[in-house]
GROMACS .gro file of C-alpha atoms in nm:
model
  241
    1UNK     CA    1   0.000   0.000   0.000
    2UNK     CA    2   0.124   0.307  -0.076
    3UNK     CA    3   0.146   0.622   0.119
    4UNK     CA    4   0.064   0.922   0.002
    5UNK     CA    5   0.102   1.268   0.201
    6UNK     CA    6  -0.187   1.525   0.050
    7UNK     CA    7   0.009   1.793   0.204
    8UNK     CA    8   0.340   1.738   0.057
    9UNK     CA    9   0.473   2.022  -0.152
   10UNK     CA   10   0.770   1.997  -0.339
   11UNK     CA   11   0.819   2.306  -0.494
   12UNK     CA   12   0.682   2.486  -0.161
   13UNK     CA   13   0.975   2.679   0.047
   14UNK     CA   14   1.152   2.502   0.303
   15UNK     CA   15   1.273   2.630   0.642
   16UNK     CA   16   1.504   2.546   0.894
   17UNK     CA   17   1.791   2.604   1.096
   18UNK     CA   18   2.151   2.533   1.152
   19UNK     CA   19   2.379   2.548   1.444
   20UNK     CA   20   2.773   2.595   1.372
   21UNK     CA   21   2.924   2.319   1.543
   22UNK     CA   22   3.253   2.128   1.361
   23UNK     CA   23   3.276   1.884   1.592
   24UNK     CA   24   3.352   1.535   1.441
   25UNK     CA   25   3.423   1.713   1.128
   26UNK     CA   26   3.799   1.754   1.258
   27UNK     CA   27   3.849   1.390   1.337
   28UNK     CA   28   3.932   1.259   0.969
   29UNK     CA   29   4.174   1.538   0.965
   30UNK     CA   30   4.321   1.438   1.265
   31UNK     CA   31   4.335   1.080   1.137
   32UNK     CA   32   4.552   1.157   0.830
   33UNK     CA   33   4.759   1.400   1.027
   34UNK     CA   34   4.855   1.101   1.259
   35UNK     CA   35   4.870   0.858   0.945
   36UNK     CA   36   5.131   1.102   0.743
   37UNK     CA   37   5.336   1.097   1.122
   38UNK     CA   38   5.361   0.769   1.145
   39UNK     CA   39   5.504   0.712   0.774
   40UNK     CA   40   5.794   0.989   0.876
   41UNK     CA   41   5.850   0.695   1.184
   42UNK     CA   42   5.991   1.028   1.412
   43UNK     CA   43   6.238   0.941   1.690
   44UNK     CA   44   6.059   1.135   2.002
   45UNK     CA   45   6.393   1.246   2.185
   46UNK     CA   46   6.431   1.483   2.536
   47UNK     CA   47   6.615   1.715   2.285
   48UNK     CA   48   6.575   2.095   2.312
   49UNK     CA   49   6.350   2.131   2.029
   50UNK     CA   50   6.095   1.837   1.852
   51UNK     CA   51   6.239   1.708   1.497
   52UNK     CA   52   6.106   2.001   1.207
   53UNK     CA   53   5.805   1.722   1.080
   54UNK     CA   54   5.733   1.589   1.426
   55UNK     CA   55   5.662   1.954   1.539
   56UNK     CA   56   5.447   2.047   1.250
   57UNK     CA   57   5.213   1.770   1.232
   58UNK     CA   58   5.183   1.734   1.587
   59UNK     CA   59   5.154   2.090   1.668
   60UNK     CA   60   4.883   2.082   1.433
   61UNK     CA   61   4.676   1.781   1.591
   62UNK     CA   62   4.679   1.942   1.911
   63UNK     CA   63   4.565   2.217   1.799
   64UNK     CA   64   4.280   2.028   1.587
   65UNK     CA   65   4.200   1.794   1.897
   66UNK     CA   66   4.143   2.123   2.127
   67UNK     CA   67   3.937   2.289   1.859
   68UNK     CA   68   3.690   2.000   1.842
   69UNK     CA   69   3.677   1.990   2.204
   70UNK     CA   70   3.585   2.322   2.218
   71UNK     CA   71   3.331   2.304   1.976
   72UNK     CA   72   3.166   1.972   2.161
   73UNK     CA   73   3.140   2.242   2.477
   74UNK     CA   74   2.967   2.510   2.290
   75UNK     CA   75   2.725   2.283   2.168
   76UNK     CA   76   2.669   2.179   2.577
   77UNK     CA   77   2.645   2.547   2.651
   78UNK     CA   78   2.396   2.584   2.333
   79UNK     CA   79   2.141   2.303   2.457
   80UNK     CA   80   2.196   2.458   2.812
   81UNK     CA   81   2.041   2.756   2.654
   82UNK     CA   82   1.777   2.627   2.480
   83UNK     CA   83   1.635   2.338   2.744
   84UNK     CA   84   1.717   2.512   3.083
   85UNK     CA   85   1.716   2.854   2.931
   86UNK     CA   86   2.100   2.928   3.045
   87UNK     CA   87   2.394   3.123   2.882
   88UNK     CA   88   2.734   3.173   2.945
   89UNK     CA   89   2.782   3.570   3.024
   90UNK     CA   90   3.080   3.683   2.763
   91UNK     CA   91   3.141   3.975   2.986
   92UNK     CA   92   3.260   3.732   3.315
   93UNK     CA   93   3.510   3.540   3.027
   94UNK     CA   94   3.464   3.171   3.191
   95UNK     CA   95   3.708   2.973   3.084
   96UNK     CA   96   3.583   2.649   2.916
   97UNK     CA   97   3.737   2.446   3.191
   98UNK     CA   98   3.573   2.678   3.470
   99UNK     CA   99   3.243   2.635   3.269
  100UNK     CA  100   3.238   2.236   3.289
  101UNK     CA  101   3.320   2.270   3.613
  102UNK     CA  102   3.021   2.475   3.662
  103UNK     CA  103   2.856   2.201   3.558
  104UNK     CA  104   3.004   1.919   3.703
  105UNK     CA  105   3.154   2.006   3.989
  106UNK     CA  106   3.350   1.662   4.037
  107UNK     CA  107   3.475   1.669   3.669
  108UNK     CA  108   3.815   1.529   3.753
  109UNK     CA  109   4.020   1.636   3.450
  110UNK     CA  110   4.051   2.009   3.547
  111UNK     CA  111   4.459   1.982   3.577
  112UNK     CA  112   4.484   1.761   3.290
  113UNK     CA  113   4.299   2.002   3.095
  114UNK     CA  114   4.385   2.331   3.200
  115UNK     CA  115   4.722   2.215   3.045
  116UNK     CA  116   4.585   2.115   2.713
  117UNK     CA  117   4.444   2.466   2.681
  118UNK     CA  118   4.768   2.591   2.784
  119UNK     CA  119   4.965   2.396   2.527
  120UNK     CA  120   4.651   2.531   2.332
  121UNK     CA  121   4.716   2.876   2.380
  122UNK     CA  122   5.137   2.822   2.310
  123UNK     CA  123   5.036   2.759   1.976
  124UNK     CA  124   4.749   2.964   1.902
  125UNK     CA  125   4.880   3.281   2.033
  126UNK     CA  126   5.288   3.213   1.912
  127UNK     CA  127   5.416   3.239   2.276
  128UNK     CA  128   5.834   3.349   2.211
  129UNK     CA  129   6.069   3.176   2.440
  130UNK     CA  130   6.471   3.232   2.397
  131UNK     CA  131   6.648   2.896   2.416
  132UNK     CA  132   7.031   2.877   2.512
  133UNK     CA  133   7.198   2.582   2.446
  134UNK     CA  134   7.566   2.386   2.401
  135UNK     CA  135   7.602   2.131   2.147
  136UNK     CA  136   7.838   1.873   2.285
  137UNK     CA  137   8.014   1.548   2.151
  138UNK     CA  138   7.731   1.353   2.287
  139UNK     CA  139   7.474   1.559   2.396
  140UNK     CA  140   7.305   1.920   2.374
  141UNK     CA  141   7.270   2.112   2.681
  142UNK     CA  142   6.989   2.401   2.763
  143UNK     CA  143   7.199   2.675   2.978
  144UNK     CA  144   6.847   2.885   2.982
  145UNK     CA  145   6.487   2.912   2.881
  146UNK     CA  146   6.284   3.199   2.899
  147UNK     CA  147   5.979   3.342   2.814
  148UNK     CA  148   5.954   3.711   2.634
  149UNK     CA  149   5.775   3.958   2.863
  150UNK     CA  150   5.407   4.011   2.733
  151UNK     CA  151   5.318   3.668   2.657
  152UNK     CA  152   5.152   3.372   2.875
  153UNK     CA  153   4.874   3.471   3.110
  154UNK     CA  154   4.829   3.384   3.503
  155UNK     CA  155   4.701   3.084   3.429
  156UNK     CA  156   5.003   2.993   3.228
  157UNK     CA  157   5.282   3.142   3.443
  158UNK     CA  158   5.097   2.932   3.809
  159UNK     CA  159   5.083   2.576   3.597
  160UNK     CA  160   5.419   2.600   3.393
  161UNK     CA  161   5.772   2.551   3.543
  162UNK     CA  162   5.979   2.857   3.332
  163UNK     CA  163   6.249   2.708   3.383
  164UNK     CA  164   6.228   2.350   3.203
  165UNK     CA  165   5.898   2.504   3.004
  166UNK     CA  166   5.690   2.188   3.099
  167UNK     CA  167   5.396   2.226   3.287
  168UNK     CA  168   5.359   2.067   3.629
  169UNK     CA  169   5.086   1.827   3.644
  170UNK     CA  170   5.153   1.612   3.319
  171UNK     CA  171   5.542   1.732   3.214
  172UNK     CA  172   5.395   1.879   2.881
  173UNK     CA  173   5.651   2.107   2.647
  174UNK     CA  174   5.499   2.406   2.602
  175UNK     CA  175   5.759   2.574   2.393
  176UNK     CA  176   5.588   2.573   2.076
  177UNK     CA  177   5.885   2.421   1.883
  178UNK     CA  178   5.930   2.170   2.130
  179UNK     CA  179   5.593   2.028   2.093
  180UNK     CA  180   5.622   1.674   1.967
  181UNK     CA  181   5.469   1.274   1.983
  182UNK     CA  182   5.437   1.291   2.398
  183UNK     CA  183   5.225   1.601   2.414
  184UNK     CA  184   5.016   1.502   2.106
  185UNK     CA  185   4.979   1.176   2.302
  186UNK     CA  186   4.873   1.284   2.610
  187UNK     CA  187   4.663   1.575   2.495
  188UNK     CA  188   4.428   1.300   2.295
  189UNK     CA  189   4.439   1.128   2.618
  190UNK     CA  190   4.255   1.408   2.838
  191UNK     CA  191   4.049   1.502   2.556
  192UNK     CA  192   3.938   1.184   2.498
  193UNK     CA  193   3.880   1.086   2.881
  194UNK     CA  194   3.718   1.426   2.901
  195UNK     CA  195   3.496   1.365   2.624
  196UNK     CA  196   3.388   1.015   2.775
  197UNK     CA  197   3.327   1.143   3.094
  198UNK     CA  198   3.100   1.430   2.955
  199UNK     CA  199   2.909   1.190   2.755
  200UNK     CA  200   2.825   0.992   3.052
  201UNK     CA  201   2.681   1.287   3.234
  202UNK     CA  202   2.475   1.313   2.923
  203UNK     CA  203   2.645   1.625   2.831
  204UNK     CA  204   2.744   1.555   2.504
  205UNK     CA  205   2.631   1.270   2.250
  206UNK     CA  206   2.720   0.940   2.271
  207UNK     CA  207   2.824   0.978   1.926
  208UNK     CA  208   3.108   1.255   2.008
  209UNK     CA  209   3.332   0.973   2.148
  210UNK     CA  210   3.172   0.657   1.938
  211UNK     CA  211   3.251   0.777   1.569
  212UNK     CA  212   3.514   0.581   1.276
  213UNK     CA  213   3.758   0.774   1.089
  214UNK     CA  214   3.916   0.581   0.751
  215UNK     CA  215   4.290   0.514   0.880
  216UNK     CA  216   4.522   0.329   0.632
  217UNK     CA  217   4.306   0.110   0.438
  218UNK     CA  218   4.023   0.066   0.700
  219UNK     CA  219   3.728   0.234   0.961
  220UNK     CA  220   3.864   0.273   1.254
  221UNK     CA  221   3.704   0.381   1.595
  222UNK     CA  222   3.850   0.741   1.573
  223UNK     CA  223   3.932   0.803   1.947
  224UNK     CA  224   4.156   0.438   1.960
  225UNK     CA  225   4.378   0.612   1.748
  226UNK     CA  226   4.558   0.730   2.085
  227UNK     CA  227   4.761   0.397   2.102
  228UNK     CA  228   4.895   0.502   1.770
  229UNK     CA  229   5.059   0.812   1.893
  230UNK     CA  230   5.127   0.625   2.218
  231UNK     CA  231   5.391   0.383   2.062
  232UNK     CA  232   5.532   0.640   1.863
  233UNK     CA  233   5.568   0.799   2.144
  234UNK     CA  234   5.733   0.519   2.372
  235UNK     CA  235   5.855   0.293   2.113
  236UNK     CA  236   6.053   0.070   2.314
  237UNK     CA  237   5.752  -0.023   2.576
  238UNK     CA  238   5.457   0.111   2.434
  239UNK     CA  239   5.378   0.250   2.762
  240UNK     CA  240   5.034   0.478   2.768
  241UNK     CA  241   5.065   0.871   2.758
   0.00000   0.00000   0.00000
C-alpha cells in the first residue's frame, strides 16, 4: 500500500535552521595528520626542540584535537540555553574548563585540561621563548629558557615551570617548537577521557566519542587512534601517555 502525504509540496519553500558546530568534522583530519606521522616513523627524543616534521604535524593535531573539544562544549552550553534557558555571560570570560566545572563540579580532568588549553594557547597565540643551548660530543645542553615579557597569562605562568617550560601536572613542552609525539599523546588522552566522561553525564552525544575515521586502508574507531601516537611515542615499551 502506498502512502501518500496530501500535504506534501515539493516546490513549496523550506525552512530550517543550523547550528555551527565542527565537531567530528575535525576527526578525519586528525586521522591523516597522525597517518602522514607515522610514515615519517619520528624518533621522540628529550632534545631541546621536537624534529622540524614531528613539530608540524603534531603541533597541528593538538591544535585540531582542542578545537573540536571546544566546539563539543559550545554545543553543551547551546542546549543549556535552549532546554534550561542558560547562557554563558561573555562579559565574566569563563574559561571552558571553569564552565564544565560549573557544571560538574566533580569533573576530575581540570589539571589535565587546564594544560591542554595551555599547550593550546602556546600555539594559538605564538608564545616566544629564547632557548640557550651547548652542542656537545654527545649531547646538547639548555643553559636557559625563557619566556619574552608580554606573553603567557596567570594561568600559564601558576601551571608552567619557566624554567624546564613543561607544565607541572603532566610534564607537557609548552615551547611551541618543542611540541612533539608525547604532548600530542597525552593531549588525545585528556580530551578523549574528558569527552567520555561528559558523555556519561549526558552532556554531550554518545556519538562525540563513538565515531570511525578511515585510517590506512580501514574504519577505525576514531578516538583508539591514541595507542597510535602512544607507541610512537614510547617505542621501546609502548607504555600509555
Amino acid at each position: 500500500m502506498e502512502i501518500v502525504d496530501d500535504d506534501f509540496d515539493p516546490n513549496a519553500d523550506f525552512e530550517g535552521d543550523l547550528i555551527t558546530v565542527v565537531g567530528s568534522a575535525f576527526h578525519q583530519p586528525i586521522a591523516d595528520l597522525i597517518g602522514r606521522l607515522a610514515e615519517r616513523n619520528p624518533n621522540p627524543s628529550e632534545s631541546y626542540m621536537a624534529g622540524h616534521y614531528e613539530n608540524g604535524y603534531c603541533a597541528s593535531i593538538v591544535m585540531l584535537l582542542v578545537l573540536a573539544f571546544e566546539s563539543y562544549v559550545t554545543r553543551v552550553s547551546y542546549r543549556r540555553f535552549r532546554e534550561h534557558g542558560e547562557t554563558r555571560d561573555p562579559k565574566k570570560k569563563i574559561s571552558t574548563v571553569d564552565y564544565l566545572c560549573s557544571l560538574d563540579s566533580g569533573f576530575p580532568y581540570v589539571d589535565a585540561l587546564t594544560e591542554a588549553y595551555i599547550i593550546r594557547d602556546s600555539l594559538a597565540h605564538a608564545h616566544l621563548w629564547q632557548v640557550d643551548y651547548v652542542i656537545r660530543r654527545d649531547r646538547t645542553d639548555v643553559t636557559k629558557r625563557e619566556l619574552f615579557q608580554g606573553y603567557g597569562d596567570i594561568k600559564m605562568r601558576a601551571r608552567v615551570d619557566l624554567n624546564t617550560g613543561k607544565t607541572k601536572y603532566l610534564g607537557l613542552n609548552v615551547l611551541p617548537t618543542s611540541i612533539g609525539v608525547p604532548e600530542a599523546a597525552t593531549v588525545f588522552r585528556v580530551i578523549a577521557e574528558s569527552l567520555r566522561h561528559l558523555a556519561n553525564a549526558g552532556l554531550v552525544e554518545q556519538a562525540a566519542v563513538g565515531g570511525h575515521v578511515g585510517y590506512g586502508r580501514k574504519q577505525v574507531q576514531f578516538w583508539s587512534l591514541h595507542a597510535v601516537l602512544a607507541e610512537m611515542a614510547n617505542p621501546q615499551n609502548g607504555s600509555p601517555q
